[in-house]
Amino acid sequence: MDRLFCEHKLRKTELLDGLWKFKTVDTDDAVYSIPEDAVDMYVPSCWNLRLGLLDYHGFAWYFKEFSTDSENILLSFGAVSGIAKVYLDGELLGSHYGSYTEFTFNVKTTKGNHLLSVLVDAHSDNETIPKEAADWYRYGGIFRSVELAEIKDIWIKKCKISYNMSGNNADVKVETDVGSFDCKSAENLTVKFDGKTVYKGKYKNTVEFTAKNVQLWDVGKPNLYYVEIIADNDDLIDRIGFREIATRNGEFLINGRPVEIKGVNHHEDWPDFGHCVPKQLMERDIDIIKDLGCNFVRGSHYPNSKAFMDYLDQNGLMFWSEIPLWGAKEDTLASPLLIERGCTMHREMVEQYYNHPSIVMWGLHNEIDTRVEDARILTKEFADTIRSYDTSRPLTYATDKIQDDLCLDLVDIISINKYIGWYGFKLDAWYEFMQTVEEKLKADGVSDKPVIMSEFGAAAMYGYHTFDNVKWTEEYQANLLSFELELFKKTSFICGSLVWQFCDVRTSAKGTDRARGFNNKGILNEYRKPKMAYHAVKKFFAE
Ligand code: ADA
């Protein structure tokens, strides 16, 4: 759903996007019919962008009437904030936790008219992911598309396409997972690679074949191949790219070649659309990122839409995908609920995004208190969860506590967030900091792991200039970023830099210390107008 190419030729699908009925409520009590005072709400969208709802983070009902000619349907939701409880004709189908990943219900129903109702619970606290006080806007609502599919007896739930390169050939493994209404298995299976049939016969979960003389997917050279799977009457088309990722002697390698990571942290956010960014604006962000000379985007701080991932795939840009576990403090790290939610969110992210070649690393969490033993237990649990499904990509997390961090040995890449020159410290403190980092890496026996500066920068108010180098001016931000990028370039153990951040983004939870209610550290403003820092960064990355 929501891809830049057609995922099905056989499966009959219809988007349920458009006007739904909507009503905010105080409790999660079930509501069985559309209330008279429900109002129109466009799906997908973020409800906070409706007048009067900017600061609303509670419960809301969505209702949609639809009709179908099938007795077997799939209802898929691209993303719904917080907890979504889904009802069909008043009967609970189930619920989903996790905001940024897709979920589906298969339903045996009757031909004709139906009422689909969704209760969205956008509350947050210290055990939700993200927690209440996170530094981006926690938009509420059904913010990615909803799809209705009519199927026969079985349907393809997902497919994992993995491979091993041997010379120019790829040994490919296609693992298909089908669902069925009557505990039947699929009978027949066809797998096509690059338009040619590589398997046709009895259904089996795993098909292996050798793809000869493939062109590699590489940074800036995005060779892509389509894989088409047909199981009985259902089908699924996905797109892959062949590339090998490795880390060695402090270097990050793509296809055996060390790559210097040059990137930005990017929130999926637009002032007028929230997380529900129109595709032409995604495309524009990609163009800007390329113009800047970047080869890498960190999806801070949550799984991005599939369409954005497709743009990255087809532009040869690398991506770091993570779940929104942000800034968790010592007192919540041992919470079984938090850990369980985190593992579920990781599992869904990795399974749903596995086939994207642009994703070159998974991020476990961001700025949690990695100085304590509980963080080690949680980090290990998350790492094991991901590695049980994907051993092809390195793992990382962003630490702001590098000096006392207890978890560095658990991941493959060390990523450091540091704001010297903005929060508190004088610029010179960077030199001492770099020395401490080097000593720490040695002391922990992790000097052979690549190190990325995953966040650094300063806020600047768009259009604020002075003759002097004072904080909040465009000059200060541009100068600081130039200093930092120069320093990182000269520091031998650093293999990449990710500027915080691509553009200014709406935030709320950190309260009054965020001028305008925005995190203003963008090198573009929220409407993507470049600040001086844009040109300063471009000098380093592109020229
Ligand atoms: C942290 C955090 C970001 C942002 C940043 C800042 O590093 O990971 O999400 O809040 O600080 O602007 O202070």
Coordinates of C-alpha atoms and ligand atoms in Angstrom, one line a residue:
M1 CA 0.0 0.0 0.0
D2 CA 1.1 3.6 -0.7
R3 CA 4.0 2.6 -2.9
L4 CA 5.4 4.3 -6.0
F5 CA 4.7 1.2 -8.1
C6 CA 1.8 -1.2 -8.5
E7 CA 1.9 -3.9 -5.9
H8 CA -0.9 -6.1 -7.3
K9 CA -2.1 -7.0 -10.8
L10 CA -4.5 -9.7 -9.6
R11 CA -5.6 -8.6 -6.1
K12 CA -8.6 -6.2 -6.3
T13 CA -7.9 -3.2 -4.0
E14 CA -9.6 0.1 -3.3
L15 CA -8.4 2.9 -1.1
L16 CA -10.9 3.9 1.5
D17 CA -9.2 7.3 1.6
G18 CA -11.5 10.4 1.4
L19 CA -14.1 11.8 3.8
W20 CA -14.8 9.9 6.9
K21 CA -16.9 10.9 9.9
F22 CA -15.0 11.9 13.0
K23 CA -15.7 12.7 16.6
T24 CA -13.5 13.3 19.6
V25 CA -14.6 11.5 22.8
D26 CA -13.6 11.4 26.5
T27 CA -13.5 7.6 27.0
D28 CA -12.8 4.5 25.0
D29 CA -16.4 3.2 25.4
A30 CA -17.6 1.5 22.2
V31 CA -19.8 3.5 19.9
Y32 CA -21.9 1.4 17.5
S33 CA -23.2 3.9 15.0
I34 CA -22.2 7.2 13.5
P35 CA -23.1 9.9 16.1
E36 CA -25.2 12.7 14.7
D37 CA -22.7 15.4 15.7
A38 CA -19.8 13.6 14.0
V39 CA -18.0 15.9 11.5
D40 CA -16.2 15.2 8.2
M41 CA -12.5 14.4 8.4
Y42 CA -10.2 13.6 5.5
V43 CA -8.3 10.3 5.7
P44 CA -5.4 10.2 5.6
S45 CA -4.5 13.3 7.6
C46 CA -3.4 14.4 11.1
W47 CA -6.4 15.7 13.1
N48 CA -4.2 18.3 14.8
L49 CA -4.2 20.3 11.7
R50 CA -7.9 21.0 11.9
L51 CA -8.7 24.3 13.5
G52 CA -9.3 23.9 17.3
L53 CA -7.5 20.5 17.5
L54 CA -3.9 21.5 17.5
D55 CA -3.3 20.4 21.0
Y56 CA -5.7 17.5 21.1
H57 CA -4.0 14.2 22.0
G58 CA -7.0 12.1 23.3
F59 CA -9.5 9.6 21.9
A60 CA -11.3 10.0 18.6
W61 CA -13.7 7.9 16.5
Y62 CA -13.5 7.5 12.8
F63 CA -16.3 6.1 10.7
K64 CA -16.5 5.0 7.1
E65 CA -19.3 3.3 5.2
F66 CA -18.3 1.1 2.3
S67 CA -19.6 -1.7 0.2
T68 CA -18.0 -4.9 -1.1
D69 CA -18.8 -7.7 -3.6
S70 CA -16.7 -10.1 -1.7
E71 CA -17.2 -12.3 1.4
N72 CA -13.5 -12.3 2.1
I73 CA -11.9 -9.0 2.7
L74 CA -8.6 -7.5 4.0
L75 CA -8.6 -4.1 5.7
S76 CA -5.2 -2.6 5.8
F77 CA -4.1 0.6 7.7
G78 CA -0.9 2.3 6.7
A79 CA -0.4 4.1 10.0
V80 CA -2.7 5.1 12.9
S81 CA -1.3 7.0 15.9
G82 CA -1.1 5.3 19.3
I83 CA -3.6 2.5 19.8
A84 CA -6.1 1.8 17.1
K85 CA -9.2 -0.3 17.9
V86 CA -10.9 -1.4 14.7
Y87 CA -14.6 -2.4 14.5
L88 CA -16.6 -3.7 11.6
D89 CA -20.4 -3.3 11.9
G90 CA -19.9 -2.9 15.6
E91 CA -17.8 -6.0 16.2
L92 CA -14.2 -5.6 17.4
L93 CA -11.8 -6.9 14.8
G94 CA -8.7 -6.2 17.0
S95 CA -6.3 -3.5 17.9
H96 CA -2.8 -2.3 17.0
Y97 CA -0.2 -0.5 18.9
G98 CA 2.7 1.4 17.4
S99 CA 1.7 4.4 15.2
Y100 CA 4.2 4.1 12.3
T101 CA 3.7 0.6 10.9
E102 CA 1.1 -1.0 8.8
F103 CA -1.5 -3.5 10.1
T104 CA -4.2 -5.6 8.5
F105 CA -7.3 -7.5 9.4
N106 CA -8.7 -10.3 7.4
V107 CA -12.5 -10.6 7.7
K108 CA -15.2 -13.0 6.5
T109 CA -18.2 -10.9 5.9
T110 CA -21.2 -10.5 3.7
K111 CA -21.5 -8.8 0.3
G112 CA -23.1 -5.4 0.6
N113 CA -22.8 -2.4 2.9
H114 CA -20.7 -2.1 6.0
L115 CA -19.6 0.3 8.6
L116 CA -15.9 0.5 9.5
S117 CA -15.2 2.3 12.8
V118 CA -11.8 3.0 14.3
L119 CA -11.2 4.3 17.8
V120 CA -7.8 6.1 17.9
D121 CA -6.2 6.6 21.3
A122 CA -3.4 9.2 21.0
H123 CA -2.7 9.5 24.7
S124 CA 0.9 9.2 25.8
D125 CA 2.9 8.7 29.0
N126 CA 6.3 7.5 30.0
E127 CA 5.6 3.9 28.8
T128 CA 4.3 4.8 25.4
I129 CA 6.6 4.9 22.4
P130 CA 7.1 7.8 21.8
K131 CA 6.7 9.1 25.3
E132 CA 4.8 12.2 26.1
A133 CA 7.7 14.6 26.2
A134 CA 9.4 14.0 22.8
D135 CA 10.8 16.7 20.7
W136 CA 8.6 16.4 17.7
Y137 CA 4.9 16.7 17.2
R138 CA 2.9 13.6 18.2
Y139 CA 0.2 14.0 15.5
G140 CA -3.1 12.1 16.1
G141 CA -5.2 10.3 13.6
I142 CA -5.3 7.9 10.6
F143 CA -2.3 9.5 8.9
R144 CA -1.5 7.0 6.1
S145 CA -3.9 5.3 3.6
V146 CA -6.6 2.7 4.4
E147 CA -7.1 -0.1 1.8
L148 CA -9.9 -2.6 1.2
A149 CA -8.9 -5.7 -0.7
E150 CA -11.3 -8.4 -2.0
I151 CA -9.7 -11.8 -2.0
K152 CA -10.6 -15.5 -2.6
D153 CA -9.4 -18.1 0.0
I154 CA -5.8 -17.2 0.5
W155 CA -3.8 -14.1 0.4
I156 CA -0.1 -13.2 0.5
K157 CA 0.7 -11.6 3.8
K158 CA 4.3 -10.8 3.2
C159 CA 7.5 -11.9 1.5
K160 CA 11.1 -11.6 2.5
I161 CA 13.6 -11.5 -0.3
S162 CA 17.2 -12.2 0.8
Y163 CA 20.3 -13.0 -1.2
N164 CA 24.0 -13.8 -1.1
M165 CA 26.3 -12.4 -3.7
S166 CA 28.8 -14.6 -5.4
G167 CA 30.7 -12.6 -8.0
N168 CA 28.1 -11.0 -10.3
N169 CA 25.5 -13.5 -9.4
A170 CA 23.0 -13.4 -6.6
D171 CA 21.7 -16.5 -4.8
V172 CA 18.2 -15.3 -4.0
K173 CA 15.7 -16.7 -1.5
V174 CA 12.1 -15.7 -1.6
E175 CA 10.1 -16.6 1.5
T176 CA 6.4 -16.1 1.2
D177 CA 3.9 -16.1 4.0
V178 CA 0.3 -16.7 3.1
G179 CA -2.9 -16.3 5.2
S180 CA -6.0 -18.4 4.6
F181 CA -9.7 -18.3 5.7
D182 CA -10.2 -22.0 6.1
C183 CA -6.8 -23.2 7.2
K184 CA -6.1 -24.1 3.7
S185 CA -2.6 -23.7 2.2
A186 CA -2.1 -22.2 -1.2
E187 CA -1.8 -24.8 -3.9
N188 CA 0.2 -23.1 -6.6
L189 CA 3.0 -20.6 -6.7
T190 CA 4.8 -18.6 -9.4
V191 CA 7.8 -16.4 -8.8
K192 CA 9.0 -14.0 -11.4
F193 CA 12.3 -12.1 -11.2
D194 CA 12.9 -9.2 -13.5
G195 CA 9.9 -10.3 -15.6
K196 CA 11.1 -13.9 -16.1
T197 CA 9.5 -16.9 -14.4
V198 CA 12.0 -18.5 -12.0
Y199 CA 9.6 -20.9 -10.3
K200 CA 6.2 -22.3 -11.3
G201 CA 4.7 -25.3 -9.5
K202 CA 3.3 -26.5 -6.2
Y203 CA 3.2 -23.9 -3.4
K204 CA 6.2 -23.8 -1.1
N205 CA 7.2 -21.2 1.5
T206 CA 10.7 -20.8 0.1
V207 CA 11.9 -20.6 -3.4
E208 CA 15.6 -20.3 -4.2
F209 CA 17.2 -19.3 -7.5
T210 CA 20.3 -17.7 -8.9
A211 CA 20.0 -14.3 -10.6
K212 CA 22.9 -14.1 -13.1
N213 CA 24.9 -11.0 -13.8
V214 CA 23.0 -8.6 -11.7
Q215 CA 23.8 -4.9 -11.5
L216 CA 24.4 -3.8 -7.9
W217 CA 22.4 -1.2 -6.1
D218 CA 24.9 1.4 -4.9
V219 CA 25.0 4.9 -3.5
G220 CA 23.9 7.2 -6.3
K221 CA 23.5 4.1 -8.6
P222 CA 20.1 2.7 -7.8
N223 CA 19.7 -0.5 -9.9
L224 CA 16.4 -2.1 -8.9
Y225 CA 14.6 -5.4 -9.8
Y226 CA 11.0 -6.4 -9.5
V227 CA 10.0 -9.7 -7.9
E228 CA 6.4 -10.9 -8.6
I229 CA 4.8 -13.6 -6.5
I230 CA 1.5 -15.3 -7.4
A231 CA 0.0 -17.7 -5.0
D232 CA -3.3 -19.2 -6.3
N233 CA -5.4 -16.1 -7.1
D234 CA -3.4 -13.6 -5.1
D235 CA -0.3 -11.7 -5.9
L236 CA 2.4 -9.3 -4.5
I237 CA 5.0 -7.3 -6.4
D238 CA 8.0 -5.9 -4.6
R239 CA 11.2 -4.2 -5.6
I240 CA 14.7 -5.1 -4.5
G241 CA 18.3 -4.0 -5.0
F242 CA 21.4 -6.1 -4.6
R243 CA 24.1 -4.6 -2.3
E244 CA 26.4 -5.8 0.5
I245 CA 26.8 -3.9 3.7
A246 CA 29.7 -4.4 6.0
T247 CA 31.7 -2.7 8.8
R248 CA 35.4 -3.2 9.1
N249 CA 38.3 -1.5 10.8
G250 CA 36.2 1.5 11.7
E251 CA 34.8 1.8 8.1
F252 CA 31.3 1.5 6.7
L253 CA 31.3 -0.4 3.4
I254 CA 28.8 -0.7 0.6
N255 CA 29.7 -3.4 -1.9
G256 CA 33.2 -3.7 -0.4
R257 CA 34.0 0.0 -0.7
P258 CA 34.3 2.4 2.2
V259 CA 31.7 5.1 2.1
E260 CA 31.8 8.4 3.9
I261 CA 28.4 9.0 5.3
K262 CA 27.1 12.5 4.6
G263 CA 23.6 13.1 5.7
V264 CA 20.8 14.8 7.5
N265 CA 18.3 13.9 10.2
H266 CA 14.8 14.1 8.6
H267 CA 11.4 14.2 10.2
E268 CA 8.4 13.2 8.1
D269 CA 6.7 16.5 8.8
W270 CA 5.2 19.5 6.9
P271 CA 3.5 22.4 8.7
D272 CA 0.2 22.0 6.8
F273 CA 0.2 18.1 6.5
G274 CA 2.0 16.8 9.6
H275 CA 3.2 13.3 9.1
C276 CA 0.9 12.9 6.0
V277 CA 3.3 14.5 3.5
P278 CA 2.1 14.6 -0.1
K279 CA 4.3 12.6 -2.5
Q280 CA 5.3 15.6 -4.6
L281 CA 6.7 17.2 -1.4
M282 CA 8.5 14.0 -0.5
E283 CA 10.1 14.1 -3.9
R284 CA 11.1 17.7 -3.4
D285 CA 12.8 16.8 -0.1
I286 CA 14.7 14.1 -1.9
D287 CA 15.8 16.6 -4.5
I288 CA 16.9 19.1 -1.8
I289 CA 18.8 16.3 0.0
K290 CA 20.6 15.4 -3.2
D291 CA 21.4 19.0 -4.0
L292 CA 23.0 19.3 -0.6
G293 CA 25.4 16.5 -1.6
C294 CA 24.0 14.0 1.0
N295 CA 24.1 10.2 0.4
F296 CA 22.3 9.4 3.7
V297 CA 19.1 10.2 5.6
R298 CA 18.4 9.2 9.2
G299 CA 14.6 8.8 9.6
S300 CA 14.6 10.4 13.0
H301 CA 12.8 9.1 14.9
Y302 CA 10.3 6.5 13.4
P303 CA 9.6 4.3 10.4
N304 CA 8.8 6.6 7.4
S305 CA 6.1 6.0 4.8
K306 CA 6.7 3.3 2.2
A307 CA 6.5 5.9 -0.6
F308 CA 9.4 7.9 0.9
M309 CA 11.4 4.7 1.2
D310 CA 10.7 4.0 -2.5
Y311 CA 12.0 7.4 -3.4
L312 CA 15.2 6.7 -1.4
D313 CA 15.5 3.3 -3.1
Q314 CA 15.2 4.7 -6.6
N315 CA 17.6 7.6 -5.8
G316 CA 20.4 5.6 -4.4
L317 CA 20.2 7.2 -1.0
M318 CA 21.0 5.3 2.2
F319 CA 18.6 5.3 5.2
W320 CA 18.7 4.6 8.9
S321 CA 15.3 3.4 10.2
E322 CA 14.5 3.4 13.9
I323 CA 11.6 3.2 16.3
P324 CA 10.5 6.2 18.3
L325 CA 12.0 5.2 21.7
W326 CA 13.3 8.6 22.5
G327 CA 15.0 9.9 25.7
A328 CA 13.7 7.1 28.0
K329 CA 15.0 7.7 31.5
E330 CA 16.3 5.1 34.0
D331 CA 13.0 4.7 35.8
T332 CA 11.2 3.3 32.7
L333 CA 13.8 1.2 31.1
A334 CA 12.9 -1.9 33.0
S335 CA 9.2 -1.6 32.3
P336 CA 8.0 -4.9 30.8
L337 CA 5.3 -3.0 28.9
L338 CA 7.9 -0.6 27.3
I339 CA 10.2 -3.5 26.3
E340 CA 7.3 -5.5 24.9
R341 CA 6.1 -2.5 22.9
G342 CA 9.6 -1.8 21.7
C343 CA 10.2 -5.4 20.5
T344 CA 6.8 -5.5 18.7
M345 CA 7.6 -2.2 17.0
H346 CA 11.0 -3.4 15.9
R347 CA 9.6 -6.7 14.6
E348 CA 7.0 -4.9 12.5
M349 CA 9.5 -2.4 11.2
V350 CA 12.0 -5.0 10.2
E351 CA 9.5 -7.3 8.6
Q352 CA 7.7 -4.6 6.7
Y353 CA 10.7 -2.7 5.5
Y354 CA 13.2 -5.6 5.0
N355 CA 13.2 -5.5 1.1
H356 CA 14.2 -1.8 0.8
P357 CA 17.8 -1.6 -0.4
S358 CA 18.1 2.0 0.9
I359 CA 17.9 0.8 4.5
V360 CA 21.5 0.1 5.5
M361 CA 21.1 0.1 9.3
W362 CA 18.5 -0.3 12.0
G363 CA 18.4 2.2 14.9
L364 CA 17.4 0.6 18.3
H365 CA 16.7 3.8 20.2
N366 CA 17.7 7.5 20.7
E367 CA 19.3 9.1 23.7
I368 CA 18.0 6.7 26.3
D369 CA 19.9 6.4 29.6
T370 CA 22.5 4.0 28.3
R371 CA 24.6 4.5 31.5
V372 CA 22.5 2.0 33.4
E373 CA 22.3 -1.8 33.4
D374 CA 18.6 -1.9 32.5
A375 CA 19.4 -0.1 29.2
R376 CA 21.8 -2.9 28.4
I377 CA 19.2 -5.5 29.0
L378 CA 16.7 -3.6 26.8
T379 CA 19.2 -3.0 24.1
K380 CA 20.2 -6.6 24.0
E381 CA 16.5 -7.6 23.8
F382 CA 15.9 -5.2 20.8
A383 CA 19.1 -6.3 19.1
D384 CA 18.2 -10.0 19.4
T385 CA 14.7 -9.3 18.1
I386 CA 16.0 -7.6 15.0
R387 CA 18.8 -10.1 14.4
S388 CA 16.4 -13.1 14.6
Y389 CA 14.9 -11.7 11.3
D390 CA 17.7 -9.8 9.7
T391 CA 21.4 -10.4 10.0
S392 CA 22.2 -8.5 6.8
R393 CA 22.2 -5.0 8.3
P394 CA 24.3 -3.5 11.0
L395 CA 22.6 -2.2 14.2
T396 CA 23.2 1.1 15.9
Y397 CA 21.5 3.5 18.4
A398 CA 22.1 7.2 19.0
T399 CA 23.8 8.0 22.3
D400 CA 24.2 11.3 24.1
K401 CA 26.0 9.6 27.0
I402 CA 29.1 8.2 25.2
Q403 CA 31.5 8.7 28.0
D404 CA 29.6 6.5 30.4
D405 CA 27.7 4.3 27.9
L406 CA 27.4 0.7 28.9
C407 CA 26.0 -0.7 25.6
L408 CA 28.5 0.1 22.9
D409 CA 29.6 -3.5 22.4
L410 CA 26.0 -4.6 21.7
V411 CA 25.8 -2.9 18.3
D412 CA 27.9 -2.7 15.1
I413 CA 28.1 1.1 14.6
I414 CA 28.6 3.7 17.3
S415 CA 26.5 6.8 16.8
I416 CA 27.0 9.9 18.9
N417 CA 24.7 12.9 19.4
K418 CA 26.5 16.0 20.8
Y419 CA 25.5 19.7 20.8
I420 CA 28.7 21.4 22.0
G421 CA 28.5 25.1 20.9
W422 CA 24.7 25.1 21.4
Y423 CA 23.8 23.6 24.7
G424 CA 26.1 25.1 27.4
F425 CA 29.6 24.3 26.3
K426 CA 32.2 26.5 24.5
L427 CA 33.3 25.5 21.0
D428 CA 36.8 24.4 22.3
A429 CA 35.2 21.7 24.4
W430 CA 34.8 19.7 21.1
Y431 CA 38.6 18.9 21.1
E432 CA 38.6 17.5 24.6
F433 CA 35.4 15.6 23.8
M434 CA 36.9 13.9 20.8
Q435 CA 39.8 12.8 22.9
T436 CA 37.6 11.4 25.6
V437 CA 35.6 9.5 22.9
E438 CA 38.7 7.9 21.4
E439 CA 39.8 6.8 24.9
K440 CA 36.4 5.4 25.7
L441 CA 36.3 3.4 22.4
K442 CA 39.7 1.9 23.3
A443 CA 38.7 1.2 26.9
D444 CA 35.5 -0.6 25.8
G445 CA 37.4 -2.6 23.0
V446 CA 35.2 -1.1 20.3
S447 CA 37.7 1.0 18.3
D448 CA 37.2 -1.2 15.3
K449 CA 33.5 -0.1 14.9
P450 CA 32.6 2.7 12.6
V451 CA 31.6 6.0 14.4
I452 CA 29.0 8.3 13.1
M453 CA 28.3 11.8 14.5
S454 CA 24.5 11.2 14.4
E455 CA 23.3 14.6 15.7
F456 CA 25.0 18.1 16.1
G457 CA 24.0 21.6 15.2
A458 CA 22.3 24.7 16.4
A459 CA 19.0 26.5 16.1
A460 CA 18.6 29.6 13.9
M461 CA 15.6 31.7 13.3
Y462 CA 15.0 31.9 9.5
G463 CA 15.9 35.5 8.4
Y464 CA 17.5 36.6 11.7
H465 CA 21.0 38.1 10.9
T466 CA 23.5 40.1 12.9
F467 CA 27.0 41.4 12.3
D468 CA 28.1 39.5 15.4
N469 CA 28.2 35.8 15.8
V470 CA 25.3 35.5 18.2
K471 CA 23.1 32.5 19.0
W472 CA 19.8 32.0 17.1
T473 CA 21.2 33.9 14.0
E474 CA 21.7 32.2 10.7
E475 CA 25.3 33.2 10.9
Y476 CA 25.9 31.4 14.2
Q477 CA 24.3 28.2 12.9
A478 CA 26.3 28.2 9.7
N479 CA 29.6 28.9 11.5
L480 CA 29.0 26.2 14.1
L481 CA 28.1 23.6 11.5
S482 CA 31.1 24.5 9.4
F483 CA 33.4 24.2 12.4
E484 CA 31.9 20.8 13.3
L485 CA 32.0 19.3 9.8
E486 CA 35.6 20.4 9.5
L487 CA 36.5 18.9 12.8
F488 CA 34.7 15.6 12.0
K489 CA 36.5 15.4 8.6
K490 CA 39.9 15.6 10.4
T491 CA 39.0 13.1 13.1
S492 CA 40.2 9.8 11.9
F493 CA 37.8 7.6 13.8
I494 CA 34.7 9.3 12.4
C495 CA 33.2 7.9 9.2
G496 CA 30.1 9.9 8.9
S497 CA 28.1 13.0 9.9
L498 CA 24.4 13.5 10.1
V499 CA 23.4 17.2 10.6
W500 CA 20.6 17.9 13.0
Q501 CA 18.4 18.6 11.1
F502 CA 17.0 18.9 7.6
C503 CA 14.3 21.5 8.4
D504 CA 12.6 23.1 11.3
V505 CA 9.8 20.9 12.6
R506 CA 6.8 21.5 14.8
T507 CA 7.3 20.3 18.4
S508 CA 5.4 20.8 21.5
A509 CA 6.3 18.6 24.4
K510 CA 9.5 20.3 25.4
G511 CA 7.3 23.3 26.1
T512 CA 8.4 26.9 26.2
D513 CA 12.1 26.4 25.4
R514 CA 11.2 25.8 21.8
A515 CA 10.7 29.2 20.1
R516 CA 7.5 29.3 18.0
G517 CA 6.7 25.8 19.1
F518 CA 9.3 24.5 16.6
N519 CA 12.6 22.8 16.8
N520 CA 14.5 25.5 14.9
K521 CA 17.7 23.6 14.2
G522 CA 16.7 23.0 10.5
I523 CA 19.2 24.1 7.9
L524 CA 16.0 24.9 6.0
N525 CA 12.9 26.4 7.6
E526 CA 9.7 24.3 7.8
Y527 CA 8.6 25.4 4.3
R528 CA 12.0 24.3 3.0
K529 CA 13.5 27.7 2.5
P530 CA 17.3 27.5 2.9
K531 CA 19.1 29.2 5.8
M532 CA 22.8 30.2 5.5
A533 CA 23.6 26.8 7.1
Y534 CA 22.2 25.0 4.0
H535 CA 24.9 26.5 1.9
A536 CA 27.6 26.0 4.5
V537 CA 26.7 22.3 4.7
K538 CA 26.5 22.0 1.0
K539 CA 30.1 23.3 0.7
F540 CA 31.2 20.3 2.8
F541 CA 29.0 17.6 1.3
A542 CA 28.7 18.5 -2.3
E543 CA 31.8 20.5 -3.2
Ligands
ADA1 C1 18.3 15.3 20.7 C2 17.2 14.5 20.1 C3 16.5 15.3 18.9 C4 16.3 16.8 19.3 C5 17.7 17.3 19.6 C6 17.6 18.8 20.0 O1 19.5 15.0 20.3 O2 17.6 13.3 19.6 O3 15.2 14.7 18.7 O4 15.5 16.9 20.4 O5 18.2 16.7 20.8 O6 17.2 19.6 19.1 O7 17.9 19.2 21.1

